[in-house]
XYZ file of C-alpha atoms in Angstrom:
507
model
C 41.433 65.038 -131.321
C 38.298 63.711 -132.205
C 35.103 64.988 -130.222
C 31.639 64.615 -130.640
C 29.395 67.648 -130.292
C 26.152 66.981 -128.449
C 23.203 69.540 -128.720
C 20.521 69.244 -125.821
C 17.234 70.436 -126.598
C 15.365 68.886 -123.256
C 15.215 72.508 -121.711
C 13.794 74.241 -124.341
C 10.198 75.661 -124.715
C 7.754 77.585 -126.712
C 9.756 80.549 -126.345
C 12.902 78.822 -128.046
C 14.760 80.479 -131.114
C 16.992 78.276 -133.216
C 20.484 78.402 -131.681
C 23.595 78.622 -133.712
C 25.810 76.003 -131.835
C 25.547 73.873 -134.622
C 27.735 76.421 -136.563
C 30.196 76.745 -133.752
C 30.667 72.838 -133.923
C 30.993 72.819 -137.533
C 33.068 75.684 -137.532
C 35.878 74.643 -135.519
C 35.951 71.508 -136.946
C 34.185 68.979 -134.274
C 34.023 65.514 -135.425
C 30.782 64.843 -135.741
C 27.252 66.408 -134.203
C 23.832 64.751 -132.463
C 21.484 65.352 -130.252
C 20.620 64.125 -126.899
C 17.518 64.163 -124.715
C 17.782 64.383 -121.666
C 14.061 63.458 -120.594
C 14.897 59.984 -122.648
C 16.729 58.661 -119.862
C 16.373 57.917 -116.277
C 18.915 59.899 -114.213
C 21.623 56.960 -113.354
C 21.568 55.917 -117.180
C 22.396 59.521 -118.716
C 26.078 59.137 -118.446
C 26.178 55.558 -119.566
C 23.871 56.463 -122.608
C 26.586 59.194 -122.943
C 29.595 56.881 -122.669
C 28.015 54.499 -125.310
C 26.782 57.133 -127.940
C 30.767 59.070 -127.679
C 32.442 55.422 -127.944
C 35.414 56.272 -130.462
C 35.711 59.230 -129.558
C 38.321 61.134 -127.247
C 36.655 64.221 -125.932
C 32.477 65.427 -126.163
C 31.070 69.021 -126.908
C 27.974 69.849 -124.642
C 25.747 72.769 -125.102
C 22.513 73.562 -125.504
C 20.203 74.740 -128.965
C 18.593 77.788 -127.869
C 21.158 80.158 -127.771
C 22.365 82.399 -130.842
C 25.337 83.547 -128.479
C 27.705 80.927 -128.645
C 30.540 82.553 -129.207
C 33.493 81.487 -132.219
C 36.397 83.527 -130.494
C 35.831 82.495 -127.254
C 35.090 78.444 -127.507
C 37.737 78.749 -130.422
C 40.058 79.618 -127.178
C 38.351 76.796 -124.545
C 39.257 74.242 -127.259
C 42.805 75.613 -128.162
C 43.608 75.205 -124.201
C 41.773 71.899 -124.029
C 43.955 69.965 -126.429
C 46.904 71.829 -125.577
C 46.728 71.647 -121.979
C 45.434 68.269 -121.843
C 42.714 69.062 -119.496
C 40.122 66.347 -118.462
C 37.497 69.099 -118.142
C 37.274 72.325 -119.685
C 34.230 75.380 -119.570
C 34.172 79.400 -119.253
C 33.628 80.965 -115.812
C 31.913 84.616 -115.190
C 30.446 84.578 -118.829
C 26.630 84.962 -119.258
C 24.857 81.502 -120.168
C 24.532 80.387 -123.574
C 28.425 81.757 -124.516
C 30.605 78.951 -124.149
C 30.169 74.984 -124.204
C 31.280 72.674 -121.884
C 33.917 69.999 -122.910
C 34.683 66.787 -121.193
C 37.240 63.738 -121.824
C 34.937 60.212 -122.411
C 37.518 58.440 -120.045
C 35.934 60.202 -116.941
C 32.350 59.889 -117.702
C 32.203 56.760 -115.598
C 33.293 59.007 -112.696
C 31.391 62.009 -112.864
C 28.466 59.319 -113.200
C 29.690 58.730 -109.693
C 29.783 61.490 -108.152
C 26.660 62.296 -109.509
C 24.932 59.733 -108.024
C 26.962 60.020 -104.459
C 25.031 63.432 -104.123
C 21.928 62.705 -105.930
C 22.533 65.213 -108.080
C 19.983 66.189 -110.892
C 21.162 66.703 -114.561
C 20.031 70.385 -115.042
C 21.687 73.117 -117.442
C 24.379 72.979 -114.534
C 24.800 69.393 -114.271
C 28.552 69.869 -114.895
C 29.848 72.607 -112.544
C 27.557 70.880 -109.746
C 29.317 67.255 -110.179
C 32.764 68.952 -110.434
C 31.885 70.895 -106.848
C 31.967 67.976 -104.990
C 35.667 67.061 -105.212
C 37.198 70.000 -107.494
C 40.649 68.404 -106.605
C 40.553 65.160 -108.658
C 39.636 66.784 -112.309
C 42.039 68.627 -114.652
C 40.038 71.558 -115.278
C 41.002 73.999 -117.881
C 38.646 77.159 -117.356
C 38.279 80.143 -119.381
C 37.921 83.567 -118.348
C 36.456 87.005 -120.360
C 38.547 89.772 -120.804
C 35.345 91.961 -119.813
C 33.214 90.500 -117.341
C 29.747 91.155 -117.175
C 28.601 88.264 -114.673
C 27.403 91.051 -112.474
C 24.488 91.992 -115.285
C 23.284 87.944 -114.334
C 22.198 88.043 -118.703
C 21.685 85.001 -119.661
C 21.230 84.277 -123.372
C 19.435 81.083 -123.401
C 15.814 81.954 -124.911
C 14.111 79.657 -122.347
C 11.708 82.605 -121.104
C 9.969 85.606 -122.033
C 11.956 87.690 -119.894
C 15.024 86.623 -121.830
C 13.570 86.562 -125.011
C 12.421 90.220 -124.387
C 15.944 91.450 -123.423
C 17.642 89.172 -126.154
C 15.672 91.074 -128.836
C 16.427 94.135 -127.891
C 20.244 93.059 -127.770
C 20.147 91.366 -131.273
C 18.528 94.522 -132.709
C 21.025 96.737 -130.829
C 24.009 94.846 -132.456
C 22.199 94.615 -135.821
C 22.446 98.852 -135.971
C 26.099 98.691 -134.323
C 27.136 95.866 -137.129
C 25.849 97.820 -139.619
C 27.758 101.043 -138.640
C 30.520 98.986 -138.878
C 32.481 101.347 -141.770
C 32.550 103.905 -138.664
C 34.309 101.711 -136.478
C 36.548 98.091 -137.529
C 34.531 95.560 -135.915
C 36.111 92.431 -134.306
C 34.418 89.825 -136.101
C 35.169 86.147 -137.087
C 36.302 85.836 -140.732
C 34.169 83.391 -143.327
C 37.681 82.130 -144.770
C 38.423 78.576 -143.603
C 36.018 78.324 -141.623
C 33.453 75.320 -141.460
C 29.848 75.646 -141.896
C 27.633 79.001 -141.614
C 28.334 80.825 -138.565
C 25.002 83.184 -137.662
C 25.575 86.299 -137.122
C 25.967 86.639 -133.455
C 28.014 84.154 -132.869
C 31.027 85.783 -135.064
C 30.811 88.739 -132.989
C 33.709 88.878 -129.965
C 32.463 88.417 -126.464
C 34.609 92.062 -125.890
C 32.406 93.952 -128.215
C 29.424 91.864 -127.353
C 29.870 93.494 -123.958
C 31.184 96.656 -124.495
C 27.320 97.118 -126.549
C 25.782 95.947 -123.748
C 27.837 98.140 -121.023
C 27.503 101.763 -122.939
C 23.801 100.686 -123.774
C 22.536 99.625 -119.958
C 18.658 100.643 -121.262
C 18.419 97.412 -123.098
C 18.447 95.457 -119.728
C 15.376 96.269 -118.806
C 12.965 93.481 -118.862
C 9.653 92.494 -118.255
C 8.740 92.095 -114.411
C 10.245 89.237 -112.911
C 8.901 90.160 -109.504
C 5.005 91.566 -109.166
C 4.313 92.604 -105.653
C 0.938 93.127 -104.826
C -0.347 94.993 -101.659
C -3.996 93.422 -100.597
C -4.351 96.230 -97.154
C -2.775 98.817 -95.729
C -3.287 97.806 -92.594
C -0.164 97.517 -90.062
C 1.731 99.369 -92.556
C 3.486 101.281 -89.767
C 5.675 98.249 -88.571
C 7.547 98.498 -92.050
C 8.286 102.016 -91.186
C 8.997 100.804 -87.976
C 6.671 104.098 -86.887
C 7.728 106.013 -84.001
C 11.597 106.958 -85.033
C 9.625 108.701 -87.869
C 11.517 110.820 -90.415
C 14.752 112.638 -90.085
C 15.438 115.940 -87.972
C 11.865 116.861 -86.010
C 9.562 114.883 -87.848
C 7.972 111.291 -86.608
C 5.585 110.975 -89.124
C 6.148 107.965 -91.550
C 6.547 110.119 -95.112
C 3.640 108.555 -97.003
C 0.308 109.911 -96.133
C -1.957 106.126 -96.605
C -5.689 105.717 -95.670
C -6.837 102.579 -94.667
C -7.438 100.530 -97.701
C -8.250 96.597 -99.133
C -7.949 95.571 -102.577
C -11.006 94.064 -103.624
C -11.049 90.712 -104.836
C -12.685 91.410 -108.079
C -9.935 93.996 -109.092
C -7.250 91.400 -108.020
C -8.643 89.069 -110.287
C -8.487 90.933 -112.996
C -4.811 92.218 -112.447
C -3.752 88.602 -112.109
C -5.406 87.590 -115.651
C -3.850 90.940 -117.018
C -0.426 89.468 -115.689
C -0.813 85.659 -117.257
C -0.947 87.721 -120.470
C 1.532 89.949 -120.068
C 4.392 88.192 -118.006
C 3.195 85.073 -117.157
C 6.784 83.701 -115.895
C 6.578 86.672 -112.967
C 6.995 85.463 -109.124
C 3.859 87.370 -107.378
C 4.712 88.457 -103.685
C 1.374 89.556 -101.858
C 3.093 91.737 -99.574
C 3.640 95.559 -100.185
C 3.725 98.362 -97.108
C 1.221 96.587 -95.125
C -0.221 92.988 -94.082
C -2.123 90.948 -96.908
C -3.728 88.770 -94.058
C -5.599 91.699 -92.843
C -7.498 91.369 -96.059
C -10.503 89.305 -95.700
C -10.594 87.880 -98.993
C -6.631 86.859 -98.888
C -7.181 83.391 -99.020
C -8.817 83.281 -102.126
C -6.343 85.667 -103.748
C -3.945 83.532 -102.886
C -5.723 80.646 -104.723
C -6.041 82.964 -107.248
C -2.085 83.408 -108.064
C -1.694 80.111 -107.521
C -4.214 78.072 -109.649
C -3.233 80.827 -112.113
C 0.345 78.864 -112.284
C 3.046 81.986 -111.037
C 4.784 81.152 -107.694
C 3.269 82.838 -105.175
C 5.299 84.382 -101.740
C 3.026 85.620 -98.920
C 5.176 88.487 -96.864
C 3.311 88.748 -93.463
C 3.810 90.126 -90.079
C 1.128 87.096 -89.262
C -1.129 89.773 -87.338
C -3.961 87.871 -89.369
C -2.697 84.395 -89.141
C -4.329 81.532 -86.806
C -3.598 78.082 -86.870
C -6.841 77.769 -89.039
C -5.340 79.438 -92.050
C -1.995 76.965 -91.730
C -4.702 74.547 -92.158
C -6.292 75.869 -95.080
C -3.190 77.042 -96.952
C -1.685 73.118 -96.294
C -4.699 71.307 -97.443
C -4.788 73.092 -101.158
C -3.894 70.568 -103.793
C -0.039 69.390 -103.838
C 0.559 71.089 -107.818
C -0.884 74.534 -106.278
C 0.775 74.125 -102.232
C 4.138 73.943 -104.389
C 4.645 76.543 -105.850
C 3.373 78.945 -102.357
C 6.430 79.900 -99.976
C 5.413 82.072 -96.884
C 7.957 84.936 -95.182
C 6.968 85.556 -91.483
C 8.064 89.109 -90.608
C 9.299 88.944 -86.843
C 12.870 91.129 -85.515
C 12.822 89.147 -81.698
C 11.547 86.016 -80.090
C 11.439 88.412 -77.119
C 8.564 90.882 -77.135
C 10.422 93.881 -75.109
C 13.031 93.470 -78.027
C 10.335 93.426 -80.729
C 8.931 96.723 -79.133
C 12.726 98.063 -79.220
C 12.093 97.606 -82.850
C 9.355 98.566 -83.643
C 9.165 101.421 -81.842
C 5.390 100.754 -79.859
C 3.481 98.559 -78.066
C 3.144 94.954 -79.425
C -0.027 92.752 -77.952
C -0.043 90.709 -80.843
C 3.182 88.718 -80.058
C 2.874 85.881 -78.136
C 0.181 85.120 -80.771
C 1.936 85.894 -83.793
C 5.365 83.560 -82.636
C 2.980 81.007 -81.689
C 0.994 80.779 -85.292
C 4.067 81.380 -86.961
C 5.630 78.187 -85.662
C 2.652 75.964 -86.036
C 3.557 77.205 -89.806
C 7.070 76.299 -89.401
C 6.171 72.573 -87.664
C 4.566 71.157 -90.396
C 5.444 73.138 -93.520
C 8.949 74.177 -92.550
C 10.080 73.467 -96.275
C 7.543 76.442 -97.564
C 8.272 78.976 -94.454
C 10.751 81.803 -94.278
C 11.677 84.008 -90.974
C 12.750 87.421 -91.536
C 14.148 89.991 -88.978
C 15.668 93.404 -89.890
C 18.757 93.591 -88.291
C 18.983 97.211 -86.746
C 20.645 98.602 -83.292
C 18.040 97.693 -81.292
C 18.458 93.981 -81.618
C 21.509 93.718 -83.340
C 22.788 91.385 -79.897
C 19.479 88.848 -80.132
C 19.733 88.300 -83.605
C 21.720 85.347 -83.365
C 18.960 83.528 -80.898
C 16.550 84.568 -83.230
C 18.621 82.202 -85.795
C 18.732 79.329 -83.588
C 15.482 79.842 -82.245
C 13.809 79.291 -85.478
C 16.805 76.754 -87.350
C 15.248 74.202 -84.890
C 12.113 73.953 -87.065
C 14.599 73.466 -90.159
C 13.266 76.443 -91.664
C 14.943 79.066 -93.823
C 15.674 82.422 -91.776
C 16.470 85.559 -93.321
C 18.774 88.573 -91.852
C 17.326 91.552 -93.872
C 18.849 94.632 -94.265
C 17.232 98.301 -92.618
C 15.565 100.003 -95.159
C 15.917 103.914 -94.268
C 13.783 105.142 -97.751
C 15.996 107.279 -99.410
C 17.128 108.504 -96.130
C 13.085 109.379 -95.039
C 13.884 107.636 -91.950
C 16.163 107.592 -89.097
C 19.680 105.383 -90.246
C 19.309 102.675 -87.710
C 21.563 100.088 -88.766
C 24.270 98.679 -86.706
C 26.718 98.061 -90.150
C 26.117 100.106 -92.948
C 27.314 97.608 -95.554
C 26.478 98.297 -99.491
C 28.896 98.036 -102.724
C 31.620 100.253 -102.877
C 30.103 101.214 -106.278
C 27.059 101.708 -107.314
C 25.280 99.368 -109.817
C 22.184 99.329 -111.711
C 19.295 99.503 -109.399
C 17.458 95.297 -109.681
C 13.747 96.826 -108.690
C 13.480 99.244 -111.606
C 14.462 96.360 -114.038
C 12.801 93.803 -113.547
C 10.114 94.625 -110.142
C 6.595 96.008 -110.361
C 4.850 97.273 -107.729
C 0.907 97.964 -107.216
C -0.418 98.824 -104.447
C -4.134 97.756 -102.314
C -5.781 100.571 -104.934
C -4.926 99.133 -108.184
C -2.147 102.146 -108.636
C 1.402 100.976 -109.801
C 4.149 103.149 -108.832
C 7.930 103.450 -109.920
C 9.123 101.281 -107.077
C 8.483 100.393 -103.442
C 11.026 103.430 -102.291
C 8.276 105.678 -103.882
C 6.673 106.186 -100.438
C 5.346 109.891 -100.979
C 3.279 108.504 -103.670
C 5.612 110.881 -106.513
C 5.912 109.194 -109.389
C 2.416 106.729 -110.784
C 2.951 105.334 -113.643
C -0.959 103.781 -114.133
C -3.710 101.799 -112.807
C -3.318 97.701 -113.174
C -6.758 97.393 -113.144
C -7.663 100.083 -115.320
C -5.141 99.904 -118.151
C -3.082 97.589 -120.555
C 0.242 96.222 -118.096
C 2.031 96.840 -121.330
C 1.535 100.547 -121.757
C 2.124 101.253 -117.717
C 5.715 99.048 -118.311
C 6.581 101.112 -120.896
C 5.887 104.250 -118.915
C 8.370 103.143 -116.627
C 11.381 103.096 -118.855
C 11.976 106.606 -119.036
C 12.137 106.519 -115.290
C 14.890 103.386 -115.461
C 16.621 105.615 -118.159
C 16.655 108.669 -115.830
C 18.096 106.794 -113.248
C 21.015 105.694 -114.921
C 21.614 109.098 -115.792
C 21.666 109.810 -111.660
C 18.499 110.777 -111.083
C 17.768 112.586 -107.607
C 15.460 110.319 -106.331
C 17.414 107.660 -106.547
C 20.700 109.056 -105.180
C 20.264 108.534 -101.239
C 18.821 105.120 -101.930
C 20.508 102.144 -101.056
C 17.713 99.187 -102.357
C 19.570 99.433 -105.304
C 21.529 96.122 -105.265
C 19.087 94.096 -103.043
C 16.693 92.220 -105.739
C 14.047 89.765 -105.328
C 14.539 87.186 -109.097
């Protein structure tokens, strides 16, 4: 069969490494290899530019050059069953990105160029699984599956950001010392005999032992924070708590012992530069145990993250909100308003069931609903509801939903947070994963709260375990800190054993 092997560079960037797919095309003999660019072409003409630069040939290649992953052994297999099965379409499913390429017969270009366009659908990385989800019924697919599946780890091995380039490093060196320890153990690697071109070195490793490294050496996942939440005031912090059900047995005191506090704006400034140096990819959440809003300087912080280029989510019980600062936040320039979403924290759109919640008195309702949905009527696109679903209002939550669908926003069920068991279990379902993974926030979350002080994680109510002072010290050094904490963990650490945050995560 003769195939053409396109490389697409269009969603690379300054963090790129040279990929090795190249040496997988050569290798297994593909016809002939070029590149395409994506950005070259105006969305309806990329499949005819496609059909015209593959005319002769039966079948194209399509991957992408910043991965040194692609795998021999395993595309070896896609293309085995592809031209023995006679499959129109033919990709891996559950493997990490930047494993396996995609494969696709030239005589259906002309209708995935259709479907395509019958769903406006955008050529991205996943251009291909989100044409064939339309109608999955009229393809031929031929998928591949890995013997050890890892999807769960979400890795991704294309070096498109400095959170995956960090964690690919580490990998590459970890397989580097296993590779060379190789006379202790046979290792299942692709043989140079026969075979086309230069393979690199990754990509003659097998998927199976590329996994099993990865599985008995969990450390390595750790990456650079994906997620910075920032706490701007302590204020209000008791509804998060949800204050008077208190701690377990006697006790109603919420466990951490806070004093009233505001970041100042000068500090905040400085943490935010810290971050563009440091991990300047990060979503920042201006949330933590209280209300940012209650912050008089918010605004401007909020300017701050944004004009600073992160994406920037505001997490607000809207105690502070008035129809002035939906005003203000909506007239900031259109490349700084997109990248700002906003999560109103509300459990009722009846205030005897929010008090059921909360546990007290609530005077601030009626004002609160009514700012939050002048938010929701004219930004809905940027606005997110979110009620904890506990006993209490377990039977309303549903005309909470429709309540606030009508203003086409996005509304969020979230889950009771009990703090390691600190608090009163108040859930109506106790749902979690019948085993326990990885915990998401000590990989890839940090948290600093109104004072500057980053701790090991939000759970770390009782103020245990500081790890540094973001305004103080180098990001770097209080990261690194942290990873003897992630290691402990996934030896079972007692902190972390009555948590349940564990497989909630944020990015």
């Amino acid at each position: 069969m003769e195939i053409l092997g396109l490389i697409c560079p269009s969603f690379s960037n300054k963090y790129k490494q040279k990929g090795n797919l190249i040496n997988i095309y050569q290798s297994l003999g593909v016809s002939s290899v070029k590149e395409v660019h994506i950005e070259n072409f105006r969305q309806n003409e990329f499949f005819q530019y496609l059909k015209e630069l593959a005319s002769g040939y039966e079948a194209i290649a399509f991957g992408f050059d910043d991965s040194e992953f692609y795998s021999y052994f395993e595309n070896k297999r896609l293309l085995d069953n592809f031209t023995r099965f006679g499959a129109s379409i033919a990709y891996g499913e559950n493997y990490p990105d930047g494993i396996i390429f995609d494969l696709i017969k030239t005589d259906i270009l002309e209708l995935l160029e259709n479907l395509r366009n019958s769903q406006n659908i955008e050529i991205t990385r996943e251009f291909l699984k989100n044409i064939i989800e339309v109608d999955v019924n009229i393809f031929e697919l031929e998928n591949i599956y890995p013997i050890v599946n890892i999807s769960s780890l979400r890795l991704s091995f294309f070096s498109d950001s400095m959170h995956n380039q960090y964690t690919i490093q580490k990998i590459k060196q970890l397989l580097k010392s296993e590779i060379q320890n190789q006379n202790s153990r046979e290792l299942p690697v692709a043989k140079d005999d026969g075979l086309r071109g230069e393979l690199q070195l990754f990509g003659k490793v097998s998927f199976e032992f590329l996994a099993k490294v990865i599985r008995e050496n969990r450390d390595v996942l750790r990456t650079l924070p994906r997620y910075c939440e920032i706490s701007l005031c302590s204020k209000h912090y008791e509804r998060n708590f949800l204050n008077s059900f208190g701690g377990k047995k006697e006790s109603k005191q919420i466990p951490r012992a806070i004093t009233t506090a505001e970041m100042k704006e000068s500090e905040f400034s400085i943490i935010i530069e810290k971050l563009q140096e440091f991990s300047a990819q990060a979503v920042v959440c201006l949330g933590g145990l209280g209300d940012p809003t209650c912050n008089p300087n918010w605004l401007k912080m909020v300017q701050k993250v944004l004009q600073s280029g992160f994406q920037c989510i505001v997490e607000t019980f809207a105690i502070g909100w008035t129809r002035a600062t939906t005003d203000k936040l909506l007239a900031l320039p259109e490349v700084e308003l997109g990248n700002l979403k906003v999560v109103f924290k509300i459990n009722a759109i009846k205030k005897e069931i929010e008090e059921r919640v909360i546990g007290f008195e609530d005077n601030t309702f009626a004002e609160r609903l009514e700012n939050i949905e002048y938010f929701l009527l004219r930004a809905p696109e940027k606005g997110y509801v979110q009620a904890i679903k506990v006993q209490e209002n377990v039977e309303h939550i549903l005309d909470l939903y429709k309540h606030f669908k009508k203003y086409k926003s996005n509304v969020l069920i979230a889950k009771y947070n009990n703090y390691r068991e600190l608090l009163t279990e108040r859930r109506a379902f106790a749902v979690k994963p019948l085993q326990q993974t990885d915990c998401w926030h000590l990989k890839h979350d940090m948290y600093i709260d109104e004072q500057g002080s980053v701790w090991l994680c939000k759970q770390d109510v009782n103020l245990e375990h500081s790890i540094g002072n973001a305004v103080k010290e180098d990001l770097y050094d209080i990261f690194m800190r942290g990873q003897a904490y992630y290691e402990k963990h996934l030896g079972g650490w007692s902190f972390c054993k009555n948590c349940d945050e564990y497989y909630t995560f944020n990015f």
